[in-house]
PDB file of C-alpha atoms and ligand atoms in Angstrom:
ATOM      1  CA  MET T   1      10.423 -25.157 -20.792  1.00 72.00           C
ATOM      2  CA  THR T   2      11.560 -28.638 -19.577  1.00 89.00           C
ATOM      3  CA  SER T   3       8.806 -31.247 -19.843  1.00 94.00           C
ATOM      4  CA  VAL T   4       7.625 -33.309 -16.901  1.00 98.00           C
ATOM      5  CA  THR T   5       5.767 -36.331 -18.124  1.00 98.00           C
ATOM      6  CA  ARG T   6       4.258 -39.342 -16.494  1.00 98.00           C
ATOM      7  CA  PHE T   7       3.105 -42.908 -17.113  1.00 98.00           C
ATOM      8  CA  ALA T   8       0.132 -43.597 -14.800  1.00 98.00           C
ATOM      9  CA  PRO T   9      -0.943 -47.232 -15.112  1.00 98.00           C
ATOM     10  CA  SER T  10      -3.650 -48.842 -12.892  1.00 97.00           C
ATOM     11  CA  PRO T  11      -2.403 -52.124 -11.367  1.00 98.00           C
ATOM     12  CA  ASN T  12      -5.456 -54.144 -12.137  1.00 95.00           C
ATOM     13  CA  GLY T  13      -3.922 -56.246 -14.927  1.00 94.00           C
ATOM     14  CA  LEU T  14      -0.634 -56.853 -16.770  1.00 94.00           C
ATOM     15  CA  LEU T  15       0.617 -54.321 -19.204  1.00 95.00           C
ATOM     16  CA  HIS T  16       0.182 -54.848 -22.947  1.00 92.00           C
ATOM     17  CA  VAL T  17       1.829 -53.216 -25.974  1.00 92.00           C
ATOM     18  CA  GLY T  18      -0.632 -50.294 -25.823  1.00 92.00           C
ATOM     19  CA  HIS T  19       0.748 -49.474 -22.356  1.00 95.00           C
ATOM     20  CA  ALA T  20       4.254 -49.814 -23.712  1.00 96.00           C
ATOM     21  CA  LEU T  21       3.451 -47.132 -26.332  1.00 95.00           C
ATOM     22  CA  SER T  22       2.103 -44.747 -23.635  1.00 96.00           C
ATOM     23  CA  ALA T  23       5.108 -45.320 -21.372  1.00 98.00           C
ATOM     24  CA  ILE T  24       7.665 -45.074 -24.102  1.00 97.00           C
ATOM     25  CA  ILE T  25       6.137 -41.821 -25.593  1.00 96.00           C
ATOM     26  CA  ALA T  26       5.999 -40.228 -22.098  1.00 97.00           C
ATOM     27  CA  HIS T  27       9.609 -41.345 -21.384  1.00 97.00           C
ATOM     28  CA  ASP T  28      10.985 -40.256 -24.767  1.00 94.00           C
ATOM     29  CA  VAL T  29       9.217 -36.798 -24.702  1.00 94.00           C
ATOM     30  CA  ALA T  30      10.918 -36.181 -21.320  1.00 96.00           C
ATOM     31  CA  ARG T  31      14.335 -37.519 -22.401  1.00 94.00           C
ATOM     32  CA  LYS T  32      14.317 -35.538 -25.627  1.00 91.00           C
ATOM     33  CA  ASN T  33      14.450 -32.206 -23.948  1.00 83.00           C
ATOM     34  CA  GLY T  34      16.161 -32.917 -20.661  1.00 93.00           C
ATOM     35  CA  GLY T  35      12.934 -33.244 -18.819  1.00 96.00           C
ATOM     36  CA  ARG T  36      11.698 -35.576 -16.094  1.00 97.00           C
ATOM     37  CA  PHE T  37       9.770 -38.829 -16.550  1.00 98.00           C
ATOM     38  CA  LEU T  38       7.623 -39.943 -13.572  1.00 98.00           C
ATOM     39  CA  LEU T  39       5.763 -43.185 -12.884  1.00 98.00           C
ATOM     40  CA  ARG T  40       2.520 -43.100 -10.907  1.00 98.00           C
ATOM     41  CA  ILE T  41       0.587 -46.124  -9.654  1.00 98.00           C
ATOM     42  CA  GLU T  42      -3.144 -45.307 -10.029  1.00 98.00           C
ATOM     43  CA  ASP T  43      -4.468 -47.804  -7.578  1.00 98.00           C
ATOM     44  CA  ILE T  44      -7.543 -46.035  -6.083  1.00 98.00           C
ATOM     45  CA  ASP T  45      -9.672 -48.929  -7.348  1.00 96.00           C
ATOM     46  CA  VAL T  46      -8.756 -50.891  -4.205  1.00 93.00           C
ATOM     47  CA  ALA T  47     -11.090 -53.796  -5.038  1.00 94.00           C
ATOM     48  CA  ARG T  48      -9.297 -54.446  -8.369  1.00 95.00           C
ATOM     49  CA  ARG T  49      -5.696 -53.516  -7.612  1.00 97.00           C
ATOM     50  CA  ARG T  50      -3.232 -56.295  -6.921  1.00 97.00           C
ATOM     51  CA  PRO T  51       0.343 -56.030  -5.496  1.00 97.00           C
ATOM     52  CA  GLU T  52       1.608 -58.497  -8.130  1.00 97.00           C
ATOM     53  CA  TYR T  53       0.495 -56.212 -10.860  1.00 97.00           C
ATOM     54  CA  VAL T  54       2.444 -53.378  -9.280  1.00 98.00           C
ATOM     55  CA  SER T  55       5.637 -55.516  -9.358  1.00 98.00           C
ATOM     56  CA  ALA T  56       4.841 -56.536 -12.917  1.00 97.00           C
ATOM     57  CA  ILE T  57       4.621 -52.895 -13.891  1.00 98.00           C
ATOM     58  CA  PHE T  58       8.142 -52.217 -12.537  1.00 98.00           C
ATOM     59  CA  GLU T  59       9.449 -55.376 -14.122  1.00 98.00           C
ATOM     60  CA  ASP T  60       7.963 -54.778 -17.555  1.00 98.00           C
ATOM     61  CA  LEU T  61       9.022 -51.077 -17.675  1.00 98.00           C
ATOM     62  CA  ASN T  62      12.561 -52.055 -16.631  1.00 98.00           C
ATOM     63  CA  TRP T  63      12.590 -54.647 -19.415  1.00 97.00           C
ATOM     64  CA  LEU T  64      11.512 -51.983 -21.892  1.00 97.00           C
ATOM     65  CA  GLY T  65      14.643 -50.069 -20.788  1.00 97.00           C
ATOM     66  CA  LEU T  66      12.793 -47.170 -19.196  1.00 97.00           C
ATOM     67  CA  SER T  67      13.898 -45.390 -15.987  1.00 97.00           C
ATOM     68  CA  TRP T  68      11.881 -43.071 -13.839  1.00 97.00           C
ATOM     69  CA  GLU T  69      12.348 -40.849 -10.809  1.00 97.00           C
ATOM     70  CA  GLU T  70      11.881 -42.295  -7.282  1.00 96.00           C
ATOM     71  CA  PRO T  71       9.839 -42.213  -5.188  1.00 96.00           C
ATOM     72  CA  VAL T  72       6.961 -43.542  -7.280  1.00 98.00           C
ATOM     73  CA  LEU T  73       3.705 -41.883  -6.256  1.00 98.00           C
ATOM     74  CA  VAL T  74       1.141 -44.458  -5.179  1.00 98.00           C
ATOM     75  CA  GLN T  75      -2.350 -42.944  -5.247  1.00 98.00           C
ATOM     76  CA  SER T  76      -3.872 -45.067  -2.468  1.00 97.00           C
ATOM     77  CA  GLU T  77      -1.387 -43.478  -0.044  1.00 97.00           C
ATOM     78  CA  HIS T  78      -2.930 -40.043  -0.783  1.00 98.00           C
ATOM     79  CA  PHE T  79      -6.710 -40.340  -0.251  1.00 98.00           C
ATOM     80  CA  SER T  80      -6.640 -37.462   2.304  1.00 98.00           C
ATOM     81  CA  GLU T  81      -5.348 -35.120  -0.380  1.00 98.00           C
ATOM     82  CA  TYR T  82      -8.041 -36.053  -2.860  1.00 98.00           C
ATOM     83  CA  LEU T  83     -10.597 -35.472  -0.161  1.00 98.00           C
ATOM     84  CA  ALA T  84      -9.090 -32.009   0.599  1.00 98.00           C
ATOM     85  CA  ALA T  85      -9.568 -31.100  -3.091  1.00 98.00           C
ATOM     86  CA  ALA T  86     -13.148 -32.450  -2.947  1.00 98.00           C
ATOM     87  CA  ASP T  87     -13.661 -30.368   0.230  1.00 98.00           C
ATOM     88  CA  ARG T  88     -12.827 -27.208  -1.762  1.00 98.00           C
ATOM     89  CA  LEU T  89     -15.485 -28.048  -4.321  1.00 98.00           C
ATOM     90  CA  ILE T  90     -17.961 -28.716  -1.471  1.00 98.00           C
ATOM     91  CA  GLN T  91     -17.060 -25.266  -0.004  1.00 98.00           C
ATOM     92  CA  MET T  92     -17.867 -23.792  -3.435  1.00 98.00           C
ATOM     93  CA  GLY T  93     -21.246 -25.582  -3.344  1.00 97.00           C
ATOM     94  CA  LEU T  94     -20.395 -27.656  -6.398  1.00 98.00           C
ATOM     95  CA  LEU T  95     -20.688 -31.232  -5.034  1.00 98.00           C
ATOM     96  CA  TYR T  96     -23.730 -32.992  -3.723  1.00 98.00           C
ATOM     97  CA  PRO T  97     -24.216 -36.482  -2.128  1.00 98.00           C
ATOM     98  CA  CYS T  98     -25.912 -39.112  -4.204  1.00 98.00           C
ATOM     99  CA  PHE T  99     -27.196 -42.389  -2.730  1.00 98.00           C
ATOM    100  CA  ALA T 100     -28.808 -43.727  -5.935  1.00 97.00           C
ATOM    101  CA  SER T 101     -28.007 -47.265  -6.879  1.00 95.00           C
ATOM    102  CA  ARG T 102     -26.890 -48.207 -10.363  1.00 92.00           C
ATOM    103  CA  SER T 103     -30.362 -49.802 -11.057  1.00 95.00           C
ATOM    104  CA  GLU T 104     -32.208 -46.643  -9.835  1.00 96.00           C
ATOM    105  CA  ILE T 105     -30.086 -44.524 -12.120  1.00 96.00           C
ATOM    106  CA  ALA T 106     -30.577 -46.912 -15.047  1.00 94.00           C
ATOM    107  CA  ALA T 107     -34.355 -46.868 -14.505  1.00 96.00           C
ATOM    108  CA  ALA T 108     -34.547 -43.042 -14.410  1.00 97.00           C
ATOM    109  CA  ALA T 109     -31.978 -42.230 -17.088  1.00 97.00           C
ATOM    110  CA  ASP T 110     -32.624 -41.451 -20.805  1.00 96.00           C
ATOM    111  CA  PRO T 111     -30.769 -44.221 -22.608  1.00 93.00           C
ATOM    112  CA  GLU T 112     -30.332 -41.943 -25.535  1.00 95.00           C
ATOM    113  CA  LYS T 113     -28.247 -39.437 -23.571  1.00 95.00           C
ATOM    114  CA  THR T 114     -24.866 -40.953 -22.703  1.00 96.00           C
ATOM    115  CA  ASP T 115     -21.527 -39.542 -21.568  1.00 96.00           C
ATOM    116  CA  PRO T 116     -18.341 -40.077 -23.603  1.00 96.00           C
ATOM    117  CA  ASP T 117     -17.885 -43.500 -21.886  1.00 93.00           C
ATOM    118  CA  GLY T 118     -21.267 -44.608 -23.083  1.00 93.00           C
ATOM    119  CA  THR T 119     -22.854 -44.446 -19.570  1.00 93.00           C
ATOM    120  CA  PRO T 120     -26.259 -42.898 -19.401  1.00 94.00           C
ATOM    121  CA  ILE T 121     -26.046 -39.249 -18.150  1.00 97.00           C
ATOM    122  CA  TYR T 122     -27.045 -39.114 -14.485  1.00 98.00           C
ATOM    123  CA  PRO T 123     -30.664 -37.998 -14.340  1.00 97.00           C
ATOM    124  CA  GLY T 124     -30.203 -35.735 -11.332  1.00 97.00           C
ATOM    125  CA  LEU T 125     -32.016 -37.937  -8.821  1.00 97.00           C
ATOM    126  CA  TRP T 126     -30.278 -36.432  -5.754  1.00 98.00           C
ATOM    127  CA  ARG T 127     -29.478 -32.969  -7.189  1.00 97.00           C
ATOM    128  CA  GLY T 128     -31.247 -30.598  -4.770  1.00 94.00           C
ATOM    129  CA  ALA T 129     -32.176 -33.339  -2.291  1.00 97.00           C
ATOM    130  CA  SER T 130     -33.253 -32.073   1.135  1.00 96.00           C
ATOM    131  CA  ALA T 131     -30.871 -32.226   4.110  1.00 96.00           C
ATOM    132  CA  GLU T 132     -33.426 -34.404   5.739  1.00 97.00           C
ATOM    133  CA  ASN T 133     -33.352 -37.042   3.055  1.00 97.00           C
ATOM    134  CA  VAL T 134     -29.500 -37.058   3.028  1.00 97.00           C
ATOM    135  CA  GLY T 135     -29.472 -37.229   6.820  1.00 97.00           C
ATOM    136  CA  GLN T 136     -31.720 -40.248   6.938  1.00 97.00           C
ATOM    137  CA  ARG T 137     -29.557 -42.206   4.544  1.00 97.00           C
ATOM    138  CA  MET T 138     -26.403 -41.142   6.427  1.00 96.00           C
ATOM    139  CA  ALA T 139     -27.945 -42.107   9.761  1.00 97.00           C
ATOM    140  CA  ALA T 140     -28.720 -45.563   8.215  1.00 96.00           C
ATOM    141  CA  GLY T 141     -24.934 -45.903   7.700  1.00 96.00           C
ATOM    142  CA  GLU T 142     -24.881 -45.483   3.923  1.00 96.00           C
ATOM    143  CA  SER T 143     -22.135 -43.549   2.342  1.00 95.00           C
ATOM    144  CA  PRO T 144     -22.869 -41.464  -0.723  1.00 98.00           C
ATOM    145  CA  ALA T 145     -20.949 -40.761  -3.891  1.00 98.00           C
ATOM    146  CA  LEU T 146     -20.271 -37.054  -4.408  1.00 98.00           C
ATOM    147  CA  ARG T 147     -21.347 -35.677  -7.776  1.00 98.00           C
ATOM    148  CA  LEU T 148     -20.395 -32.476  -9.492  1.00 98.00           C
ATOM    149  CA  ASN T 149     -23.319 -30.133 -10.080  1.00 98.00           C
ATOM    150  CA  MET T 150     -22.344 -29.576 -13.701  1.00 98.00           C
ATOM    151  CA  ASP T 151     -24.651 -26.524 -14.257  1.00 98.00           C
ATOM    152  CA  GLY T 152     -23.170 -24.946 -11.059  1.00 98.00           C
ATOM    153  CA  ALA T 153     -19.663 -25.795 -12.046  1.00 98.00           C
ATOM    154  CA  LEU T 154     -20.112 -24.165 -15.401  1.00 98.00           C
ATOM    155  CA  GLN T 155     -21.576 -21.063 -13.819  1.00 98.00           C
ATOM    156  CA  ALA T 156     -18.612 -20.935 -11.337  1.00 98.00           C
ATOM    157  CA  LEU T 157     -16.280 -21.255 -14.338  1.00 98.00           C
ATOM    158  CA  LYS T 158     -18.039 -18.378 -16.069  1.00 98.00           C
ATOM    159  CA  ALA T 159     -17.786 -16.228 -12.928  1.00 97.00           C
ATOM    160  CA  LYS T 160     -14.005 -16.873 -12.923  1.00 96.00           C
ATOM    161  CA  ARG T 161     -13.238 -16.632 -16.644  1.00 94.00           C
ATOM    162  CA  GLY T 162     -16.064 -14.627 -18.140  1.00 96.00           C
ATOM    163  CA  ASP T 163     -16.729 -15.697 -21.708  1.00 93.00           C
ATOM    164  CA  LYS T 164     -13.187 -17.023 -22.257  1.00 96.00           C
ATOM    165  CA  PRO T 165     -13.781 -20.557 -23.545  1.00 96.00           C
ATOM    166  CA  LEU T 166     -12.379 -23.546 -21.671  1.00 98.00           C
ATOM    167  CA  THR T 167      -9.650 -24.985 -23.841  1.00 98.00           C
ATOM    168  CA  PHE T 168      -6.716 -27.299 -23.850  1.00 98.00           C
ATOM    169  CA  VAL T 169      -3.550 -27.561 -25.984  1.00 98.00           C
ATOM    170  CA  GLU T 170      -3.139 -30.838 -27.882  1.00 98.00           C
ATOM    171  CA  VAL T 171       0.509 -31.537 -29.158  1.00 96.00           C
ATOM    172  CA  ALA T 172       0.668 -33.780 -32.099  1.00 95.00           C
ATOM    173  CA  GLU T 173       3.481 -36.367 -32.695  1.00 88.00           C
ATOM    174  CA  ASP T 174       5.176 -33.928 -35.023  1.00 90.00           C
ATOM    175  CA  GLY T 175       5.093 -31.233 -32.339  1.00 91.00           C
ATOM    176  CA  ARG T 176       2.392 -29.149 -33.846  1.00 97.00           C
ATOM    177  CA  GLN T 177       0.116 -27.540 -31.243  1.00 97.00           C
ATOM    178  CA  GLU T 178      -3.593 -27.133 -31.558  1.00 98.00           C
ATOM    179  CA  THR T 179      -5.949 -25.323 -29.144  1.00 98.00           C
ATOM    180  CA  ARG T 180      -9.132 -27.312 -28.666  1.00 98.00           C
ATOM    181  CA  THR T 181     -12.342 -26.460 -26.868  1.00 98.00           C
ATOM    182  CA  ALA T 182     -13.165 -28.579 -23.803  1.00 98.00           C
ATOM    183  CA  GLU T 183     -16.805 -29.594 -23.526  1.00 98.00           C
ATOM    184  CA  PRO T 184     -17.156 -30.824 -19.909  1.00 98.00           C
ATOM    185  CA  HIS T 185     -20.951 -30.629 -20.038  1.00 98.00           C
ATOM    186  CA  ARG T 186     -20.849 -33.942 -22.003  1.00 97.00           C
ATOM    187  CA  TRP T 187     -20.117 -35.742 -18.687  1.00 98.00           C
ATOM    188  CA  GLY T 188     -23.215 -34.403 -16.801  1.00 98.00           C
ATOM    189  CA  ASP T 189     -23.110 -34.547 -13.022  1.00 98.00           C
ATOM    190  CA  ALA T 190     -19.972 -36.756 -12.964  1.00 98.00           C
ATOM    191  CA  ILE T 191     -18.843 -38.629  -9.836  1.00 98.00           C
ATOM    192  CA  ILE T 192     -15.965 -36.834  -8.199  1.00 98.00           C
ATOM    193  CA  VAL T 193     -15.758 -38.986  -5.026  1.00 98.00           C
ATOM    194  CA  ARG T 194     -16.879 -42.558  -5.348  1.00 97.00           C
ATOM    195  CA  LYS T 195     -19.043 -44.429  -2.809  1.00 95.00           C
ATOM    196  CA  GLU T 196     -16.461 -47.075  -2.182  1.00 93.00           C
ATOM    197  CA  VAL T 197     -13.268 -45.041  -2.254  1.00 95.00           C
ATOM    198  CA  PRO T 198     -12.619 -41.475  -1.193  1.00 95.00           C
ATOM    199  CA  ALA T 199     -11.554 -40.307  -4.677  1.00 98.00           C
ATOM    200  CA  SER T 200     -12.292 -40.757  -8.373  1.00 98.00           C
ATOM    201  CA  TYR T 201     -10.088 -41.123 -11.409  1.00 98.00           C
ATOM    202  CA  HIS T 202     -10.724 -37.528 -12.610  1.00 98.00           C
ATOM    203  CA  LEU T 203     -10.069 -35.987  -9.179  1.00 98.00           C
ATOM    204  CA  SER T 204      -6.935 -37.919  -8.347  1.00 98.00           C
ATOM    205  CA  VAL T 205      -5.417 -37.344 -11.792  1.00 98.00           C
ATOM    206  CA  VAL T 206      -5.745 -33.551 -11.704  1.00 98.00           C
ATOM    207  CA  VAL T 207      -4.535 -33.330  -8.102  1.00 98.00           C
ATOM    208  CA  ASP T 208      -1.511 -35.499  -8.799  1.00 98.00           C
ATOM    209  CA  ASP T 209      -0.626 -33.993 -12.197  1.00 98.00           C
ATOM    210  CA  ALA T 210      -0.510 -30.609 -10.359  1.00 98.00           C
ATOM    211  CA  ARG T 211       1.312 -31.853  -7.307  1.00 97.00           C
ATOM    212  CA  GLN T 212       3.943 -33.607  -9.352  1.00 97.00           C
ATOM    213  CA  GLY T 213       4.403 -30.610 -11.667  1.00 98.00           C
ATOM    214  CA  VAL T 214       3.363 -32.561 -14.762  1.00 98.00           C
ATOM    215  CA  THR T 215       3.659 -30.209 -17.719  1.00 98.00           C
ATOM    216  CA  HIS T 216       2.813 -32.697 -20.621  1.00 97.00           C
ATOM    217  CA  VAL T 217       0.183 -35.371 -20.167  1.00 98.00           C
ATOM    218  CA  THR T 218       0.712 -38.155 -22.674  1.00 96.00           C
ATOM    219  CA  ARG T 219      -1.877 -40.947 -22.795  1.00 96.00           C
ATOM    220  CA  GLY T 220      -4.101 -42.952 -25.157  1.00 95.00           C
ATOM    221  CA  GLN T 221      -6.746 -41.444 -27.382  1.00 95.00           C
ATOM    222  CA  ASP T 222      -9.347 -43.260 -25.330  1.00 94.00           C
ATOM    223  CA  LEU T 223      -8.779 -40.670 -22.556  1.00 97.00           C
ATOM    224  CA  LEU T 224      -9.280 -37.652 -24.831  1.00 98.00           C
ATOM    225  CA  PRO T 225     -12.810 -36.902 -23.623  1.00 98.00           C
ATOM    226  CA  ALA T 226     -11.632 -37.206 -19.999  1.00 98.00           C
ATOM    227  CA  THR T 227      -9.575 -34.094 -20.666  1.00 98.00           C
ATOM    228  CA  ASP T 228     -12.723 -31.959 -20.915  1.00 98.00           C
ATOM    229  CA  LEU T 229     -13.736 -32.809 -17.340  1.00 98.00           C
ATOM    230  CA  GLN T 230     -10.177 -32.649 -16.007  1.00 98.00           C
ATOM    231  CA  ARG T 231      -9.693 -29.197 -17.469  1.00 98.00           C
ATOM    232  CA  LEU T 232     -12.853 -28.071 -15.743  1.00 98.00           C
ATOM    233  CA  LEU T 233     -11.598 -29.458 -12.372  1.00 98.00           C
ATOM    234  CA  GLN T 234      -8.228 -27.758 -12.908  1.00 98.00           C
ATOM    235  CA  GLU T 235      -9.842 -24.436 -13.403  1.00 98.00           C
ATOM    236  CA  LEU T 236     -12.224 -24.786 -10.426  1.00 98.00           C
ATOM    237  CA  LEU T 237      -9.323 -25.866  -8.164  1.00 98.00           C
ATOM    238  CA  ASP T 238      -6.846 -23.213  -9.475  1.00 98.00           C
ATOM    239  CA  LEU T 239      -4.498 -25.955 -10.713  1.00 98.00           C
ATOM    240  CA  PRO T 240      -2.025 -25.362 -13.561  1.00 98.00           C
ATOM    241  CA  GLU T 241      -2.839 -26.405 -17.055  1.00 98.00           C
ATOM    242  CA  PRO T 242      -0.535 -29.044 -18.702  1.00 98.00           C
ATOM    243  CA  VAL T 243      -0.438 -29.614 -22.405  1.00 98.00           C
ATOM    244  CA  TYR T 244      -1.722 -32.970 -23.777  1.00 98.00           C
ATOM    245  CA  SER T 245      -0.778 -35.555 -26.345  1.00 97.00           C
ATOM    246  CA  HIS T 246      -3.384 -38.305 -26.877  1.00 98.00           C
ATOM    247  CA  HIS T 247      -1.628 -40.946 -28.939  1.00 95.00           C
ATOM    248  CA  ARG T 248      -3.147 -43.457 -31.289  1.00 90.00           C
ATOM    249  CA  LEU T 249      -4.354 -46.753 -29.856  1.00 89.00           C
ATOM    250  CA  ILE T 250      -2.897 -50.086 -30.861  1.00 84.00           C
ATOM    251  CA  LYS T 251      -5.649 -52.396 -32.009  1.00 73.00           C
ATOM    252  CA  TRP T 252      -5.952 -55.754 -33.442  1.00 64.00           C
ATOM    253  CA  SER T 253      -6.183 -55.934 -37.203  1.00 63.00           C
ATOM    254  CA  ASN T 254      -9.967 -56.460 -36.916  1.00 62.00           C
ATOM    255  CA  GLY T 255     -10.212 -53.081 -35.091  1.00 64.00           C
ATOM    256  CA  LEU T 256     -10.766 -54.501 -31.589  1.00 65.00           C
ATOM    257  CA  LYS T 257      -9.167 -52.746 -28.651  1.00 66.00           C
ATOM    258  CA  LEU T 258      -6.479 -54.554 -26.673  1.00 64.00           C
ATOM    259  CA  SER T 259      -7.519 -55.405 -23.177  1.00 62.00           C
ATOM    260  CA  LYS T 260      -5.710 -56.093 -19.910  1.00 60.00           C
ATOM    261  CA  SER T 261      -8.204 -58.780 -18.964  1.00 58.00           C
ATOM    262  CA  ASN T 262      -7.580 -61.263 -21.736  1.00 58.00           C
ATOM    263  CA  GLN T 263      -3.845 -60.755 -21.770  1.00 58.00           C
ATOM    264  CA  ASP T 264      -3.674 -60.160 -25.456  1.00 67.00           C
ATOM    265  CA  MET T 265      -0.431 -58.591 -26.624  1.00 80.00           C
ATOM    266  CA  GLY T 266       0.766 -58.821 -22.927  1.00 91.00           C
ATOM    267  CA  LEU T 267       4.395 -57.658 -22.492  1.00 94.00           C
ATOM    268  CA  ARG T 268       5.155 -60.543 -20.217  1.00 94.00           C
ATOM    269  CA  ALA T 269       3.730 -63.146 -22.557  1.00 90.00           C
ATOM    270  CA  LEU T 270       5.672 -61.644 -25.521  1.00 91.00           C
ATOM    271  CA  ARG T 271       8.858 -61.591 -23.433  1.00 93.00           C
ATOM    272  CA  ALA T 272       8.267 -65.279 -22.594  1.00 92.00           C
ATOM    273  CA  GLU T 273       7.955 -66.027 -26.349  1.00 90.00           C
ATOM    274  CA  GLY T 274      11.386 -64.426 -26.890  1.00 93.00           C
ATOM    275  CA  ALA T 275      10.530 -60.897 -27.949  1.00 93.00           C
ATOM    276  CA  THR T 276      13.046 -58.156 -27.016  1.00 95.00           C
ATOM    277  CA  ALA T 277      12.405 -54.551 -25.970  1.00 95.00           C
ATOM    278  CA  ASP T 278      13.692 -53.511 -29.413  1.00 95.00           C
ATOM    279  CA  ASP T 279      11.015 -55.790 -31.016  1.00 93.00           C
ATOM    280  CA  ILE T 280       8.337 -54.026 -28.960  1.00 93.00           C
ATOM    281  CA  ARG T 281       9.501 -50.621 -30.119  1.00 93.00           C
ATOM    282  CA  ARG T 282       9.664 -51.788 -33.755  1.00 91.00           C
ATOM    283  CA  VAL T 283       6.136 -53.126 -33.447  1.00 85.00           C
ATOM    284  CA  ILE T 284       4.539 -50.078 -31.892  1.00 89.00           C
ATOM    285  CA  PHE T 285       6.242 -47.523 -34.062  1.00 88.00           C
ATOM    286  CA  SER T 286       5.927 -49.429 -37.351  1.00 80.00           C
TER     287      SER T 286
HETATM  288  N1  LIG H   1      -4.693 -44.817 -14.903  1.00 82.10           N
HETATM  289  C1  LIG H   1      -5.225 -44.590 -16.186  1.00 82.10           C
HETATM  290  C2  LIG H   1      -5.243 -45.898 -16.947  1.00 82.10           C
HETATM  291  O1  LIG H   1      -4.523 -46.875 -16.605  1.00 82.10           O
HETATM  292  C3  LIG H   1      -4.432 -43.586 -16.993  1.00 82.10           C
HETATM  293  C4  LIG H   1      -4.566 -42.240 -16.478  1.00 82.10           C
HETATM  294  C5  LIG H   1      -3.995 -41.118 -17.354  1.00 82.10           C
HETATM  295  O2  LIG H   1      -3.034 -41.272 -18.009  1.00 82.10           O
HETATM  296  O3  LIG H   1      -4.530 -40.027 -17.148  1.00 82.10           O
HETATM  297  O4  LIG H   1      -5.917 -45.998 -17.921  1.00 82.10           O
END
């Protein structure tokens, strides 16, 4: 099977060497077996995205010597498709509106119970809310987030698959494949459509990976737990299952994660200091 891979950065900062590792792995996996490498701009976070970061992504990837298929998919141009997928989940009775504020959630949540991102598990405030309550908030002009009813979703999964466990295939750097069990319940009633934008990271990723025919998702280890929820959404929406490779993260020698916000190990800054694309490959693969 030829691989279709993608690099899917969010244009809310400049790329650093960690992104270079993600992009190069995705690119090389595709090139190695005559596959296709795609670039996707994940800009649903409209408050944080910046056009100059989109141009910087193209510039930095070109500098790294990578090439990708055109046209590049830009997520903010596809909100109606994410909503159509959300609508399917609504038809299945698996999403519900939630008007709770961050502080209301924080006050009601059990701080001991957190999701893999470290956020307290949603305490179910609007799960099972009456149509009247929802109607009142809508009439007041408020727009809700849409949350997945996790218990309902797991029941729907069971109705579809029986006792067959939800799994995904992780491919290691040496090509060895391992089947792992996905544990989506760890996310609780996750947000599937955000209040501010008609999508969420998890929903847009599964819709786009399917639409673009992505067969091999390569990304950082930090997104490994996201796979659990994304596999659940794929099953509920009848989307194909890609294989996954979650690569090591590049960290500072003191163990701290690189971050876009403080520009550490930024590709642009390294280039300005005279580094070459070969230097970057040497650093990330040494
Ligand atoms: N857009 C995500 C990020 O920049 C990556 C999404 C993915 O690879 O699934 O962290």
